[in-house]
CSV table of C-alpha atoms in Angstrom, one decimal:
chain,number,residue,atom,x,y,z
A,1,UNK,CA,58.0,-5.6,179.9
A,2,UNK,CA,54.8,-5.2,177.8
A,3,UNK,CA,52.8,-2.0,179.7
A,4,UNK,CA,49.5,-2.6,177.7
A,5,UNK,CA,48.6,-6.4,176.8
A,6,UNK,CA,46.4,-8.1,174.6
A,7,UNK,CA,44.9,-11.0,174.3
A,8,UNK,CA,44.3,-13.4,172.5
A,9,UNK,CA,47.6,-13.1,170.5
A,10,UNK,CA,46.2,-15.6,168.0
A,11,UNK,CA,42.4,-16.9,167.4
A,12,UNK,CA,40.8,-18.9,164.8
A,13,UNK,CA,37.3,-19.0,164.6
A,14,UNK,CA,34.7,-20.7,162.8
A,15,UNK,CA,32.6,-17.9,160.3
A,16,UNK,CA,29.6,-16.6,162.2
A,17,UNK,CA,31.0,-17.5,165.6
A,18,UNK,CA,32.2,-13.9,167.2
A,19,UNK,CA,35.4,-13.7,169.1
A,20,UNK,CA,36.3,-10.9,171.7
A,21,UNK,CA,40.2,-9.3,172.0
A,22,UNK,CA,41.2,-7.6,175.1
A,23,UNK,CA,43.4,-4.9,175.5
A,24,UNK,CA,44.6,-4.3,178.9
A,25,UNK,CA,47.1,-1.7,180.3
A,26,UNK,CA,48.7,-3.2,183.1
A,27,UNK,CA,50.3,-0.5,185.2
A,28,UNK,CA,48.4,2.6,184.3
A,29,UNK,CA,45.1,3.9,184.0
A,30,UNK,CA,43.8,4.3,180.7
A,31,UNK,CA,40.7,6.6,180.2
A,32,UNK,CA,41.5,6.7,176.4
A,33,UNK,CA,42.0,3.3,173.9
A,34,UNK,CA,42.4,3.1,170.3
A,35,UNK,CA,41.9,0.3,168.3
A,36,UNK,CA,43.9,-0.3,164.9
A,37,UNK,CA,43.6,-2.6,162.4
A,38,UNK,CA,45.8,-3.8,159.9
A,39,UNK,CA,45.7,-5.9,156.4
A,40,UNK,CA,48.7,-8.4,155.2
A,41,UNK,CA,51.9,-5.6,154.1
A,42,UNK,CA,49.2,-2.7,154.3
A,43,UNK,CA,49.3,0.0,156.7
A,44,UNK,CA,47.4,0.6,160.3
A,45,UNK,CA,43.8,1.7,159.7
A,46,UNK,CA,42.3,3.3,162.8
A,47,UNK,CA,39.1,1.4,163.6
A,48,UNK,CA,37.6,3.5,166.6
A,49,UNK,CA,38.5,5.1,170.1
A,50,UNK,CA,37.7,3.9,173.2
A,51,UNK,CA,36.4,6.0,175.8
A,52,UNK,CA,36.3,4.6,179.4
A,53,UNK,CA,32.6,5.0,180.2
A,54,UNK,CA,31.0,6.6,177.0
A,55,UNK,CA,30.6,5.0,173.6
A,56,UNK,CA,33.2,4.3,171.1
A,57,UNK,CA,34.0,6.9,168.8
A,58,UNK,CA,34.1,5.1,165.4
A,59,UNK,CA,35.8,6.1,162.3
A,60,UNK,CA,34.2,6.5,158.7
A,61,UNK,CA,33.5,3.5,157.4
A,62,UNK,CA,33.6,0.9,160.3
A,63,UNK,CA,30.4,-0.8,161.0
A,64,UNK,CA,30.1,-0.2,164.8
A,65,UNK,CA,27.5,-3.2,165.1
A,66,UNK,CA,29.8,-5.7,163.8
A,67,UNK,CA,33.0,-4.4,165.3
A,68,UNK,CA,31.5,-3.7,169.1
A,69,UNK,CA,34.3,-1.6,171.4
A,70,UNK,CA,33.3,-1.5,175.1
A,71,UNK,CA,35.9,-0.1,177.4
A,72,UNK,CA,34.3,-1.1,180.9
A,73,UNK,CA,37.3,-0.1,183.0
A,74,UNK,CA,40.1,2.1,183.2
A,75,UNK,CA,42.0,-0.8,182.4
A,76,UNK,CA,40.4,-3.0,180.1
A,77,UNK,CA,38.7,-2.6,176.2
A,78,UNK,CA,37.4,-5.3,174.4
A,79,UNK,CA,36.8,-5.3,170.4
A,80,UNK,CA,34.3,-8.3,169.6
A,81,UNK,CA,33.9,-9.1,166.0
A,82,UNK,CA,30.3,-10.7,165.6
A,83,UNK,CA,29.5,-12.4,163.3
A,84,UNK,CA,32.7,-13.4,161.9
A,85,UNK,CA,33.4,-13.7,158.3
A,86,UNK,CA,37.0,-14.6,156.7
A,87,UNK,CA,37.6,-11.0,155.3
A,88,UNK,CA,37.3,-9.6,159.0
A,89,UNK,CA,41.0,-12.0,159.1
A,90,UNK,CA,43.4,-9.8,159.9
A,91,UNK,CA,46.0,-7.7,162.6
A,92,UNK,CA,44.3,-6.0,165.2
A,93,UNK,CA,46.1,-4.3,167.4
A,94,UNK,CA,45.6,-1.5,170.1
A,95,UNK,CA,47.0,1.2,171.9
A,96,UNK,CA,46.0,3.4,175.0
A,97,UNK,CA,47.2,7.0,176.2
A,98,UNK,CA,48.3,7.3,179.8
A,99,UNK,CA,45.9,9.4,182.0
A,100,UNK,CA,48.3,12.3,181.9
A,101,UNK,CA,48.2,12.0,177.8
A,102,UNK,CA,51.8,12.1,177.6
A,103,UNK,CA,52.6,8.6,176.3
A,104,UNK,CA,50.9,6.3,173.5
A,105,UNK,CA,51.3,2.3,174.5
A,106,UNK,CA,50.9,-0.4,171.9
A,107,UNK,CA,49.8,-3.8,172.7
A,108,UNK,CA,51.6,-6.8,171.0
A,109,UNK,CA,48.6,-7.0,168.4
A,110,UNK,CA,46.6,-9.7,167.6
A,111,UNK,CA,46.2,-11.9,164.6
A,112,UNK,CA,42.3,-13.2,163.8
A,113,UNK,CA,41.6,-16.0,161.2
A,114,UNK,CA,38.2,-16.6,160.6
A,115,UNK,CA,37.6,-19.9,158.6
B,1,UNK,CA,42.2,15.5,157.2
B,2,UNK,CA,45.7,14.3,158.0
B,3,UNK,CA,47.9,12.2,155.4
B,4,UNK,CA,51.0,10.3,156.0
B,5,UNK,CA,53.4,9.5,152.8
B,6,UNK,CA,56.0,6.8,153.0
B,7,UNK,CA,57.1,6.8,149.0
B,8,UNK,CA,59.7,3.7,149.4
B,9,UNK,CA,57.2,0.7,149.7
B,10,UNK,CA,60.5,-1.3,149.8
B,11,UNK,CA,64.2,-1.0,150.0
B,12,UNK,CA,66.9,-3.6,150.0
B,13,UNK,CA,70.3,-2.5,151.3
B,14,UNK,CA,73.7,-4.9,152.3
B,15,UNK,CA,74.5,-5.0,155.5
B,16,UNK,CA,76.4,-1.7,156.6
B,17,UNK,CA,75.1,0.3,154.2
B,18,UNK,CA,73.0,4.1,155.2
B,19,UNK,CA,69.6,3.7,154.7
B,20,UNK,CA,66.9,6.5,154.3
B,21,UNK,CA,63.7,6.5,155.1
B,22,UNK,CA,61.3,8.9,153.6
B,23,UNK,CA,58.0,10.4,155.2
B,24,UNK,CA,56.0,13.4,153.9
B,25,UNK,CA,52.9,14.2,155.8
B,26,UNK,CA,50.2,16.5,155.3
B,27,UNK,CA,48.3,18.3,158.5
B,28,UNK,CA,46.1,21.3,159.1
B,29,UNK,CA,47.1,21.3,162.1
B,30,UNK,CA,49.3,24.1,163.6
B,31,UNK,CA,51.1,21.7,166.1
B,32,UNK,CA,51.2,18.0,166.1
B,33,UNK,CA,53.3,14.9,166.9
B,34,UNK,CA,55.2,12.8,164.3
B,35,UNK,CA,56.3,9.2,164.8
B,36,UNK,CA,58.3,6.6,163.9
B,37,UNK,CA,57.5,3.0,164.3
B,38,UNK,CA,59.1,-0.6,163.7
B,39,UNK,CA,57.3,-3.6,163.0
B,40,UNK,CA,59.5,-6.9,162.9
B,41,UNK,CA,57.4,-10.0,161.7
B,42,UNK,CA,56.0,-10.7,164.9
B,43,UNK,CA,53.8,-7.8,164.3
B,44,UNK,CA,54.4,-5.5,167.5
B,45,UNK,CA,54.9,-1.8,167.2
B,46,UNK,CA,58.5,-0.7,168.8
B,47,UNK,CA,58.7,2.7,169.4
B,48,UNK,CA,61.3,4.6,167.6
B,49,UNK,CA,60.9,8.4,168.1
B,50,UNK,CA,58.4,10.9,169.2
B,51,UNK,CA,58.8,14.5,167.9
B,52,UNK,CA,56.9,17.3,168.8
B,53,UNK,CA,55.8,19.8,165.5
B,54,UNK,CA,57.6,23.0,167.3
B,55,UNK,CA,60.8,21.3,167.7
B,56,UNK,CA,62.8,20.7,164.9
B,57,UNK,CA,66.1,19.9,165.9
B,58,UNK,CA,67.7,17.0,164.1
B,59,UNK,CA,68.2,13.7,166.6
B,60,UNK,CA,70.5,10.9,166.8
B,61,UNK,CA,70.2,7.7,168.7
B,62,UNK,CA,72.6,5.7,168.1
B,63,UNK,CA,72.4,4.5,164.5
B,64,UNK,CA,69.4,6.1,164.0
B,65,UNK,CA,68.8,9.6,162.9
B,66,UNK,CA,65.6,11.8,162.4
B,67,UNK,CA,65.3,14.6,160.0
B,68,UNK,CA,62.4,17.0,160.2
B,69,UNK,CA,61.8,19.7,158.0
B,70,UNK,CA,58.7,21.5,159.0
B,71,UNK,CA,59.2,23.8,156.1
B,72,UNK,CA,58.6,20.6,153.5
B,73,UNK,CA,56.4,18.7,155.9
B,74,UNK,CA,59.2,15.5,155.9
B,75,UNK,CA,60.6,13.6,158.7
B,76,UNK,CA,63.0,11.2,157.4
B,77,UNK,CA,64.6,8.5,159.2
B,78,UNK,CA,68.3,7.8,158.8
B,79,UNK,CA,70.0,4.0,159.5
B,80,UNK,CA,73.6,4.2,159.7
B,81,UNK,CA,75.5,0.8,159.2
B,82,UNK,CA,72.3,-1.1,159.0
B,83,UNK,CA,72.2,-4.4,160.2
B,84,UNK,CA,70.3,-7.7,159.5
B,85,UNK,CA,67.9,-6.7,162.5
B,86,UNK,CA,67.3,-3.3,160.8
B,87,UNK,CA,65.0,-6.0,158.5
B,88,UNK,CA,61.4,-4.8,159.5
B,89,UNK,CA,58.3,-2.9,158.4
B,90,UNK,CA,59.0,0.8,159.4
B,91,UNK,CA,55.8,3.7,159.8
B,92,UNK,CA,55.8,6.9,159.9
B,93,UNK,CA,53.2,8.5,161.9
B,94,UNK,CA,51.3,11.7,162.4
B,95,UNK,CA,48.9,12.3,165.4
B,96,UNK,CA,47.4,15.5,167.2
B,97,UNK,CA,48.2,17.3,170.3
B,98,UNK,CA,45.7,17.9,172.7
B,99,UNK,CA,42.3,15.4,173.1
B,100,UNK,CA,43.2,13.6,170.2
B,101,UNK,CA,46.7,13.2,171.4
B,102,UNK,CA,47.2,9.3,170.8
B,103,UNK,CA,45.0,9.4,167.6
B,104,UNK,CA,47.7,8.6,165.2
B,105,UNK,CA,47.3,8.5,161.0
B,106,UNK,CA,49.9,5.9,159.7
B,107,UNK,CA,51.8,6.2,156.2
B,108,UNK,CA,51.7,2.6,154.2
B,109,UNK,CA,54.7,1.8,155.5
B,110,UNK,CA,58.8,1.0,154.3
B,111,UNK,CA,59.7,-2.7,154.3
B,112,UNK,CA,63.8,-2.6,155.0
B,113,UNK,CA,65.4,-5.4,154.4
B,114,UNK,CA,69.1,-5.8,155.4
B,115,UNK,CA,71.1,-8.4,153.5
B,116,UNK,CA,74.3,-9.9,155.2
């Protein structure tokens, strides 16, 4: 079974609205999550890393205000996209690093319309 | 900065046919991890392989074979007798060792697919 989970697997939502994804690992503790995102037949972009307890590390280019990462627990990180606007549509998906760093688990992705 | 190269943006094989897959990646680096990943239309990542920069002994699971050549920076992926659920996006990945480990740099990606 699925070791890290996300959710919602699917959302619409109306522009300006913002919607929040959750990526959870369910039987390990995660200090490090990474979240990915990922246009129609393109490739995974890396959007930023998650640090249990610290800010988000972004990458070049990704507006930390709209995309905000918050990784409250050594469990759980959240992406919320504020402020919605139909070319933030797309695949996110994440992945977190077990607390010995040995192994990289991906959630199931999940796919955001914004209408 | 790290760079991942998958050349074949799509390939079309009949069933039991050998495909390759190509990756050519580009790392300063001195050790590192490179990936392989399948994507099916539902849009999860299956592992495939991890292999670690300092090893570079050829694998085989199964069907599926890895080729790494540190000397050209390539790992290339081998399908023997594909199948119609070889049919998938397939990436190539390159990530750090160390505090970065988990970091990963994705090539564009190989769409396979496998006709009956």
């Amino acid at each position: 079974g699925a070791v890290v989970s996300q959710h919602p697997s699917r959302v619409i939502c109306k522009s300006g609205t913002s919607v929040k994804i959750e990526c959870r690992s369910l039987d390990f503790q995660a200090t490090t999550m990474f979240w990915y995102r990922q246009f129609p037949k393109k490739s995974l972009m890396l959007m930023a890393t998650s640090n249990e307890g610290s800010k988000a590390t972004y990458e070049q280019g990704v507006e930390k205000d709209k995309f905000l990462i918050n990784h409250a627990s050594l469990t759980l990180s959240t992406l919320t996209v504020t402020s919605a606007h139909p070319e933030d549509s797309s695949f996110y998906i994440c992945s977190a690093r077990d607390s010995w760093g040995n192994t990289i688990y991906f959630g199931e992705g999940s796919w955001l319309t914004v209408v | 900065a790290q760079k991942v190269t998958q050349a074949q943006t799509e390939i079309s094989v009949v069933e039991k046919e050998d495909v390759t897959l190509d990756c050519v990646y580009e790392t300063r680096d001195t050790t590192y991890y490179l990936f392989w990943y399948k994507q099916p239309p539902s849009g999860e990542l299956v592992f495939l392989i991890r292999r670690n920069s300092f090893d570079e002994q050829n694998e085989i699971s199964g069907r599926y074979s890895w080729n790494f050549q540190k000397s050209t920076s390539s790992f290339n992926f081998t399908i023997t007798a594909s199948q119609v659920v070889d049919s998938a996006v397939y990436f190539c990945a390159l990530g750090s060792r160390g505090t970065s480990y988990g970091k990963l740099t994705f090539g564009q990606g190989t769409i396979l697919t496998v006709h009956p």
